[in-house]
Coordinates of C-alpha atoms in Angstrom, one line a residue:
M1 CA -22.3 -14.8 34.0
A2 CA -24.1 -11.8 32.4
G3 CA -20.7 -10.5 31.2
S4 CA -19.4 -13.7 29.7
P5 CA -20.9 -13.6 26.3
P6 CA -19.6 -10.2 25.2
R7 CA -16.2 -11.1 26.5
T8 CA -16.2 -14.4 24.7
R9 CA -17.4 -12.8 21.4
K10 CA -14.8 -10.0 21.9
N11 CA -12.0 -12.8 22.4
A12 CA -13.3 -14.6 19.3
H13 CA -13.1 -11.5 17.2
D14 CA -9.5 -11.1 18.6
R15 CA -8.6 -14.5 17.6
E16 CA -9.9 -14.0 14.1
I17 CA -8.3 -10.5 13.8
L18 CA -4.9 -12.0 14.8
R19 CA -5.2 -15.0 12.6
L20 CA -5.5 -12.8 9.5
A21 CA -3.7 -9.9 10.6
V22 CA -0.5 -11.4 12.0
P23 CA 0.5 -13.1 8.7
A24 CA -0.7 -10.0 6.8
F25 CA 1.5 -7.9 8.9
G26 CA 4.5 -10.0 8.0
A27 CA 3.7 -9.8 4.2
L28 CA 3.1 -6.1 4.4
V29 CA 6.1 -5.3 6.4
A30 CA 8.4 -7.4 4.2
E31 CA 7.8 -5.1 1.2
P32 CA 8.7 -1.8 2.7
L33 CA 11.6 -3.4 4.7
F34 CA 13.1 -4.7 1.7
L35 CA 12.5 -1.4 -0.2
L36 CA 14.2 0.3 2.8
S37 CA 17.2 -2.0 2.2
D38 CA 17.1 -1.0 -1.6
T39 CA 17.1 2.7 -0.4
A40 CA 20.0 2.0 1.9
I41 CA 22.0 0.3 -0.9
V42 CA 21.2 2.9 -3.5
G43 CA 21.7 5.7 -1.0
H44 CA 25.3 4.7 -0.7
L45 CA 25.9 5.3 -4.5
G46 CA 25.1 9.1 -3.9
T47 CA 22.6 11.8 -3.2
A48 CA 21.5 12.0 -6.9
Q49 CA 20.9 8.2 -7.2
L50 CA 18.8 8.3 -3.9
G51 CA 16.8 11.3 -5.2
G52 CA 16.4 9.4 -8.5
L53 CA 15.1 6.3 -6.6
G54 CA 12.6 8.5 -4.6
V55 CA 11.2 10.2 -7.9
A56 CA 11.0 7.0 -10.0
G57 CA 9.7 4.9 -7.0
Q58 CA 6.9 7.5 -6.6
A59 CA 6.0 7.3 -10.3
L60 CA 6.1 3.5 -10.3
S61 CA 4.1 3.2 -7.2
T62 CA 1.5 5.5 -8.7
L63 CA 1.1 3.3 -11.8
V64 CA 0.9 0.2 -9.8
Y65 CA -1.3 1.4 -7.0
L66 CA -3.9 2.9 -9.1
C67 CA -4.6 -0.6 -9.7
I68 CA -4.8 -1.6 -5.9
F69 CA -8.4 -2.5 -6.5
L70 CA -7.1 -5.6 -8.0
A71 CA -6.3 -6.6 -4.6
Y72 CA -8.8 -4.8 -2.4
G73 CA -11.8 -5.2 -4.8
T74 CA -10.9 -8.9 -5.2
T75 CA -10.6 -9.5 -1.4
A76 CA -14.1 -7.8 -0.8
G77 CA -15.8 -9.9 -3.7
V78 CA -14.2 -13.1 -3.0
A79 CA -15.0 -13.0 0.7
R80 CA -18.6 -12.0 0.1
Q81 CA -18.9 -15.2 -2.0
V82 CA -17.2 -17.2 0.8
G83 CA -19.6 -15.7 3.3
A84 CA -22.5 -16.7 1.0
G85 CA -21.2 -20.3 0.8
D86 CA -20.2 -20.3 -2.9
L87 CA -16.5 -21.2 -3.3
R88 CA -16.6 -21.9 -6.8
A89 CA -17.9 -18.5 -7.7
A90 CA -15.3 -16.9 -5.2
V91 CA -12.4 -18.6 -7.1
R92 CA -13.8 -17.6 -10.5
Q93 CA -14.1 -14.0 -9.5
G94 CA -10.4 -14.1 -8.2
I95 CA -9.3 -15.5 -11.6
D96 CA -11.2 -12.7 -13.6
G97 CA -9.2 -10.3 -11.4
M98 CA -6.0 -11.9 -12.2
W99 CA -6.6 -11.9 -15.9
L100 CA -7.5 -8.2 -15.8
A101 CA -4.3 -7.5 -13.8
L102 CA -2.3 -9.1 -16.8
I103 CA -4.0 -7.2 -19.4
I104 CA -3.7 -3.8 -17.5
G105 CA 0.1 -4.6 -17.0
V106 CA 0.7 -5.0 -20.7
V107 CA -1.0 -1.8 -21.4
L108 CA 1.1 0.1 -18.8
I109 CA 4.3 -1.0 -20.3
V110 CA 3.3 0.0 -23.9
A111 CA 2.0 3.3 -22.7
G112 CA 4.6 4.0 -20.0
W113 CA 8.0 3.4 -21.8
P114 CA 7.8 6.3 -24.2
L115 CA 6.4 8.7 -21.5
A116 CA 9.1 7.9 -18.9
P117 CA 11.0 11.1 -19.5
W118 CA 7.9 13.2 -19.3
I119 CA 6.8 11.4 -16.1
V120 CA 10.1 12.1 -14.4
D121 CA 10.0 15.7 -15.6
M122 CA 6.5 16.1 -14.0
F123 CA 8.1 15.5 -10.5
G124 CA 10.4 18.5 -11.1
A125 CA 13.6 16.4 -10.6
S126 CA 16.9 18.4 -11.0
P127 CA 19.2 17.6 -13.8
S128 CA 21.5 15.6 -11.6
V129 CA 18.6 13.3 -10.4
T130 CA 16.7 13.1 -13.8
P131 CA 18.9 10.4 -15.6
Y132 CA 18.8 8.0 -12.5
A133 CA 15.1 8.4 -12.1
E134 CA 14.6 7.6 -16.0
T135 CA 16.9 4.6 -15.8
Y136 CA 15.1 3.0 -12.8
L137 CA 11.6 3.8 -14.1
K138 CA 12.2 2.3 -17.6
V139 CA 13.7 -0.9 -16.3
S140 CA 11.0 -1.4 -13.6
L141 CA 8.1 -0.9 -16.0
L142 CA 9.0 -4.4 -17.3
G143 CA 7.9 -5.9 -13.9
I144 CA 4.5 -4.1 -13.8
P145 CA 2.5 -7.1 -15.1
G146 CA 4.1 -9.3 -12.4
M147 CA 3.3 -6.7 -9.7
L148 CA -0.4 -6.5 -10.8
V149 CA -0.9 -10.2 -10.8
V150 CA 0.7 -10.4 -7.3
L151 CA -1.9 -7.7 -6.3
A152 CA -4.9 -9.8 -7.8
G153 CA -3.5 -13.1 -6.5
T154 CA -3.1 -11.7 -3.0
G155 CA -6.7 -10.4 -3.0
V156 CA -8.0 -13.8 -4.0
L157 CA -6.2 -15.6 -1.1
R158 CA -7.2 -12.8 1.3
G159 CA -10.8 -13.2 0.3
L160 CA -10.5 -16.9 0.9
Q161 CA -9.5 -16.0 4.5
D162 CA -5.8 -17.1 3.8
T163 CA -3.1 -14.6 4.8
R164 CA -0.4 -17.2 5.4
T165 CA 0.5 -17.8 1.8
P166 CA 0.8 -14.2 0.9
L167 CA 3.3 -13.9 3.8
V168 CA 5.4 -16.9 2.5
V169 CA 5.4 -15.5 -1.1
S170 CA 6.4 -12.0 0.2
I171 CA 9.2 -13.1 2.2
G172 CA 10.4 -15.2 -0.4
G173 CA 10.0 -12.5 -3.3
F174 CA 11.5 -9.6 -1.3
A175 CA 14.4 -11.8 0.0
L176 CA 15.2 -12.5 -3.7
N177 CA 14.8 -8.9 -4.4
L178 CA 17.4 -7.9 -1.7
L179 CA 19.9 -10.7 -2.8
L180 CA 19.7 -9.6 -6.4
N181 CA 20.1 -5.9 -5.4
V182 CA 23.2 -6.7 -3.5
I183 CA 24.6 -8.7 -6.4
F184 CA 23.6 -6.3 -9.3
V185 CA 24.4 -3.1 -7.6
L186 CA 27.3 -4.0 -5.4
G187 CA 28.8 -7.0 -7.0
F188 CA 28.2 -6.3 -10.8
G189 CA 28.3 -2.4 -10.4
W190 CA 25.2 -1.8 -12.4
G191 CA 24.2 1.1 -10.3
I192 CA 20.5 2.1 -10.0
A193 CA 19.6 0.0 -13.0
G194 CA 20.7 -3.1 -10.9
S195 CA 18.3 -2.3 -8.3
A196 CA 15.5 -2.1 -10.7
W197 CA 16.3 -5.4 -12.5
G198 CA 16.4 -7.1 -9.0
T199 CA 12.8 -5.9 -8.4
V200 CA 11.6 -6.9 -11.8
I201 CA 12.9 -10.5 -11.5
A202 CA 11.6 -10.9 -8.0
Q203 CA 8.1 -9.6 -8.7
T204 CA 7.8 -11.7 -11.8
G205 CA 8.8 -14.9 -9.8
S206 CA 6.2 -14.0 -7.2
A207 CA 3.6 -13.6 -9.7
A208 CA 4.3 -17.1 -11.0
V209 CA 3.8 -18.6 -7.7
Y210 CA 0.4 -16.9 -7.2
V211 CA -0.8 -18.2 -10.6
A212 CA 0.3 -21.8 -9.5
V213 CA -1.7 -21.5 -6.1
V214 CA -4.8 -20.0 -7.6
L215 CA -4.8 -22.7 -10.4
R216 CA -4.8 -25.4 -7.9
A217 CA -7.6 -23.8 -6.0
A218 CA -9.6 -23.6 -9.3
R219 CA -9.0 -27.4 -9.8
E220 CA -10.2 -28.0 -6.3
H221 CA -13.4 -26.2 -6.6
G222 CA -14.2 -26.7 -10.2
A223 CA -13.7 -23.1 -11.3
P224 CA -13.0 -22.3 -15.0
V225 CA -9.7 -20.5 -15.7
R226 CA -10.3 -19.1 -19.1
P227 CA -10.8 -15.3 -19.4
D228 CA -14.5 -14.3 -19.3
A229 CA -15.6 -11.1 -20.9
A230 CA -18.5 -10.5 -18.4
G231 CA -16.2 -11.4 -15.4
L232 CA -13.5 -9.0 -16.5
W233 CA -16.0 -6.3 -17.0
T234 CA -17.4 -7.0 -13.6
S235 CA -14.1 -6.9 -12.0
A236 CA -13.2 -3.5 -13.8
T237 CA -16.4 -1.7 -12.9
A238 CA -16.6 -2.9 -9.3
G239 CA -13.2 -1.3 -8.6
L240 CA -14.1 2.2 -10.2
G241 CA -14.7 3.9 -6.8
L242 CA -11.4 2.4 -5.5
V243 CA -9.6 3.6 -8.5
V244 CA -10.9 7.2 -7.8
R245 CA -10.0 6.8 -4.2
T246 CA -6.6 5.5 -5.1
A247 CA -5.9 8.2 -7.6
A248 CA -6.6 10.8 -4.9
L249 CA -4.3 9.3 -2.5
R250 CA -1.6 9.0 -5.0
L251 CA -1.9 12.7 -6.1
V252 CA -1.1 13.6 -2.5
L253 CA 2.0 11.5 -2.7
I254 CA 2.9 12.8 -6.1
V255 CA 2.5 16.4 -5.0
G256 CA 4.4 15.8 -1.9
T257 CA 7.3 14.2 -3.8
S258 CA 7.2 17.0 -6.4
I259 CA 7.3 19.7 -3.8
A260 CA 10.2 18.0 -2.0
A261 CA 12.1 17.7 -5.3
R262 CA 11.7 21.4 -6.0
M263 CA 13.0 22.2 -2.6
G264 CA 16.4 20.7 -3.4
D265 CA 18.4 17.5 -3.8
P266 CA 18.8 17.1 0.0
E267 CA 15.1 17.6 0.7
I268 CA 14.0 15.0 -1.8
A269 CA 16.6 12.6 -0.7
A270 CA 15.4 13.1 3.1
Y271 CA 11.8 13.0 1.9
Q272 CA 12.4 9.7 0.3
V273 CA 13.7 8.3 3.6
G274 CA 10.9 9.7 5.7
F275 CA 8.4 8.5 3.3
Q276 CA 9.8 4.9 3.3
V277 CA 9.4 5.0 6.9
W278 CA 6.0 6.1 6.7
T279 CA 5.2 3.4 4.2
L280 CA 6.6 0.8 6.4
L281 CA 4.3 1.8 9.3
A282 CA 1.3 2.3 6.9
F283 CA 1.8 -1.2 5.6
A284 CA 2.0 -2.6 9.1
L285 CA -1.3 -0.8 10.2
D286 CA -2.8 -2.1 7.0
A287 CA -2.5 -5.6 8.4
I288 CA -5.5 -4.8 10.6
A289 CA -7.1 -3.1 7.5
I290 CA -6.6 -6.3 5.5
A291 CA -8.3 -8.3 8.3
G292 CA -11.0 -5.9 8.2
Q293 CA -11.5 -6.3 4.5
A294 CA -11.7 -10.2 4.8
I295 CA -13.8 -10.2 7.9
T296 CA -16.3 -7.5 6.7
G297 CA -16.7 -9.0 3.4
R298 CA -17.4 -12.4 4.7
S299 CA -19.7 -11.1 7.5
L300 CA -21.7 -9.1 5.2
G301 CA -21.8 -11.9 2.6
A302 CA -23.3 -14.0 5.5
G303 CA -25.8 -11.4 6.5
D304 CA -24.3 -10.8 9.9
T305 CA -24.6 -7.1 10.5
A306 CA -24.2 -7.5 14.3
G307 CA -20.9 -9.3 13.9
T308 CA -19.8 -6.7 11.5
R309 CA -20.4 -3.9 14.0
T310 CA -18.6 -5.7 16.8
S311 CA -15.6 -6.7 14.8
T312 CA -15.4 -3.1 13.4
R313 CA -15.3 -1.6 17.0
R314 CA -12.7 -4.1 18.0
M315 CA -10.4 -3.4 15.0
I316 CA -10.5 0.3 15.5
Q317 CA -9.3 -0.3 19.1
W318 CA -6.4 -2.5 17.6
G319 CA -5.6 0.3 15.3
V320 CA -5.3 2.9 18.1
V321 CA -3.0 0.8 20.1
C322 CA -0.7 -0.2 17.3
G323 CA -0.5 3.6 16.1
V324 CA 0.7 4.6 19.5
V325 CA 3.1 1.7 19.7
F326 CA 4.6 2.6 16.3
G327 CA 4.8 6.3 17.2
L328 CA 6.8 5.5 20.3
A329 CA 9.1 3.1 18.3
I330 CA 9.9 6.0 15.8
M331 CA 10.8 8.3 18.7
A332 CA 13.1 5.6 20.1
V333 CA 15.1 4.9 16.9
R334 CA 15.0 8.5 15.6
P335 CA 18.5 9.5 17.0
W336 CA 20.3 6.9 14.9
L337 CA 18.1 6.0 12.0
P338 CA 19.2 8.7 9.6
A339 CA 22.8 7.5 9.6
L340 CA 21.6 4.2 8.1
F341 CA 20.6 6.0 4.9
T342 CA 23.2 8.7 4.2
S343 CA 26.4 10.2 5.3
D344 CA 25.4 13.7 4.4
E345 CA 24.9 15.7 7.5
H346 CA 22.2 18.1 6.1
V347 CA 20.2 15.3 4.9
R348 CA 20.5 13.5 8.1
D349 CA 19.3 16.6 9.9
L350 CA 16.2 16.9 7.7
I351 CA 15.4 13.1 8.2
F352 CA 15.7 13.6 12.1
T353 CA 13.2 16.5 12.0
S354 CA 10.7 14.9 9.8
L355 CA 10.6 11.6 11.8
L356 CA 9.1 13.6 14.7
I357 CA 5.9 14.5 12.7
V358 CA 5.9 11.0 11.2
A359 CA 5.7 9.6 14.8
L360 CA 3.0 12.0 16.1
L361 CA 0.7 11.0 13.2
Q362 CA 0.8 7.3 13.8
P363 CA -2.2 7.0 16.2
I364 CA -4.4 9.0 13.6
A365 CA -3.0 6.8 10.8
G366 CA -4.1 3.6 12.8
V367 CA -7.7 4.5 12.9
V368 CA -7.7 5.9 9.3
F369 CA -6.2 2.8 7.8
V370 CA -8.5 0.4 9.8
L371 CA -11.6 2.2 8.9
D372 CA -10.5 2.5 5.1
G373 CA -10.0 -1.3 5.1
I374 CA -13.4 -2.1 6.8
L375 CA -15.2 0.1 4.3
I376 CA -13.4 -1.4 1.3
G377 CA -14.4 -4.9 2.6
A378 CA -18.0 -3.6 2.7
G379 CA -17.7 -2.5 -1.0
D380 CA -18.4 1.1 0.1
G381 CA -16.1 2.5 -2.8
G382 CA -18.3 5.3 -3.7
Y383 CA -18.1 6.9 -0.3
L384 CA -14.4 6.3 -0.1
A385 CA -13.9 8.1 -3.4
G386 CA -15.8 11.2 -2.4
T387 CA -14.3 11.7 1.0
T388 CA -10.7 11.1 -0.3
L389 CA -11.3 13.7 -2.8
I390 CA -12.4 16.0 0.0
A391 CA -9.1 15.2 1.9
T392 CA -7.1 15.8 -1.0
A393 CA -8.6 19.1 -1.5
V394 CA -7.5 20.0 2.0
F395 CA -3.9 18.9 1.3
L396 CA -3.3 20.5 -1.9
P397 CA -3.6 24.2 -0.7
A398 CA -1.8 23.3 2.7
A399 CA 1.2 21.8 0.7
W400 CA 1.3 24.8 -1.7
L401 CA 1.3 27.2 1.2
A402 CA 4.1 25.2 2.9
Y403 CA 6.2 25.6 -0.3
E404 CA 5.5 29.3 -0.8
A405 CA 6.3 30.1 2.9
D406 CA 9.4 28.3 2.6
A407 CA 8.4 26.0 5.5
G408 CA 10.6 23.2 4.2
L409 CA 9.8 19.4 4.9
V410 CA 8.3 20.3 8.3
G411 CA 5.6 22.3 6.4
L412 CA 5.1 19.5 4.0
W413 CA 4.7 17.0 6.7
L414 CA 2.2 19.2 8.5
A415 CA 0.1 19.3 5.3
I416 CA 0.1 15.6 5.3
G417 CA -1.1 15.8 8.8
A418 CA -4.0 17.9 7.8
W419 CA -4.8 15.4 5.0
M420 CA -4.8 12.5 7.6
L421 CA -7.1 14.4 10.1
T422 CA -9.7 15.1 7.3
R423 CA -9.8 11.4 6.4
L424 CA -10.2 10.6 10.1
A425 CA -13.2 12.9 10.4
T426 CA -14.9 11.6 7.2
L427 CA -14.3 7.9 7.7
S428 CA -15.4 8.1 11.4
L429 CA -18.7 9.7 10.4
R430 CA -19.4 6.9 8.0
A431 CA -18.5 4.1 10.5
R432 CA -21.2 5.5 13.0
G433 CA -24.1 4.8 10.7
D434 CA -25.4 1.7 9.0
A435 CA -25.7 2.8 5.3
W436 CA -22.3 1.0 4.4
M437 CA -23.5 -2.4 5.9
V438 CA -25.2 -3.9 2.6
T439 CA -25.6 -7.7 3.1
G440 CA -25.5 -10.5 0.5
A441 CA -23.2 -12.2 -2.0
T442 CA -22.9 -9.1 -4.2
R443 CA -23.3 -5.5 -3.1

C-alpha cells in the first residue's frame, strides 16, 4: 500500500499528458506531413524548384516563427489564468494575442514584399534556384496574417487545456492545402506558385475557424473582443524572451540552409528533404512539450509546485522513449525514403547519409524539446533566451568549420548535433533547480 499513491499519481500524470499530447501530436504532425507532400510534389518539377522551395520555405518559416511567442506565450499566460480560476481573464488574454497576430501579419506583408529578392539572395541561392524561391516567397507572404492568427488561436485553446480542436483544424487545413497543391501544381500547371497559393488559401481558412471558436468562448465567459492597448502591450512584452530564443533558433536554421545552398544545388535539395524529416519528428516530439506548456502553466497558476516537479520528470521520460522510437523508425525507412522525393541519384545518396545523423539525434531531441516546452509553460523566457544564444554560439563556428573543411552535409548535420547537445546541457541544468517554478496567475 505504501507504493500506491506514487503509482496513482504517476498514472494520473500519464493520463493528463496523453489527453493533451495525443491530439497535439496529430495537429503537429499534420503540418510537416503535408509539407512533405508539398515537397514531393514540387520535387518532381525539378531540382531547382525543390531548392527554391527549400530556400523560400526557410525564409517564410523564419518570418512566421519569430512570432511563435503568439502561440507559446499565449498558451502559458492563458493556462496560468485557468489554474488561478479566472476563465474570463484567460479568454481576454488570448483575444489580445490574436489581435496582435493580425497586426504583425499585416506589417510583415508590407515590409517583406519589397525585400523578397534580398531575402532570397541572403541565403546564397544559385541563379537557377533564385527565381523559384522569389516566386514562392512573394505569394506565400499574403498568407502570413492567417498563419499568425492560427498560432495565437492555437495558443488560446491549448491554454484552455483543449488540444482536440487544433487537431481538427490542422487536419482540415492541411488536407485542403494538399488538395489545392495537387490541383494548382499538377492540374493547372502553375508550378511552384501553385504550391504557394494552396498554402495561402488553406492558412487563411484555418484562421477564420479559430476566430469563430474563440469568439464563441468570449461570449460564453463574457470576455470583451475589442482590441485593448494595454492587453496588446502585455502580449507583446511578455513574449520578448521567446522572440530572442526563437531568433537564435532560426539563425541556426538560416545558416544551415545558407551553407547547404552554397555547397551546390544537390546539397540544398537533399538538405531540404532531411530538414523536413527533422521538422516532422520535432513537431511530433513537441506534442509532449505542448502538454508541458499547458500542464506547467496551469499547475504554477494554481500554486502546485510538487505537481509541477512530478509531471516534469514524467514528461522527460516520455521524451526519451519517443526519441528512441523515432530514431529507430528513421533507420527502418531510410533505405527507400529518398526515392519518394527525387529521381536524382546523387541527391538520393546525400539524403540517405543525412538521415543517419538525424536518427541518432532523436533521443537528445526528445529531452531538449520537452524541457523547452516546460520552461516556456513556466514563463521562463529570459533563461531560454540566454541559453539558446549560447547554443547558437556553439553551432555557428562548428558549421563554418564544416563548410571550410569541405565536410559536406555530414559536417553540417554534426554541427547541428553539437547545437543540440549544448541545449540539452543548459536546459537540464535549469530543470534541476527551483528558480523557474514561479507561482501565481501572472509571472
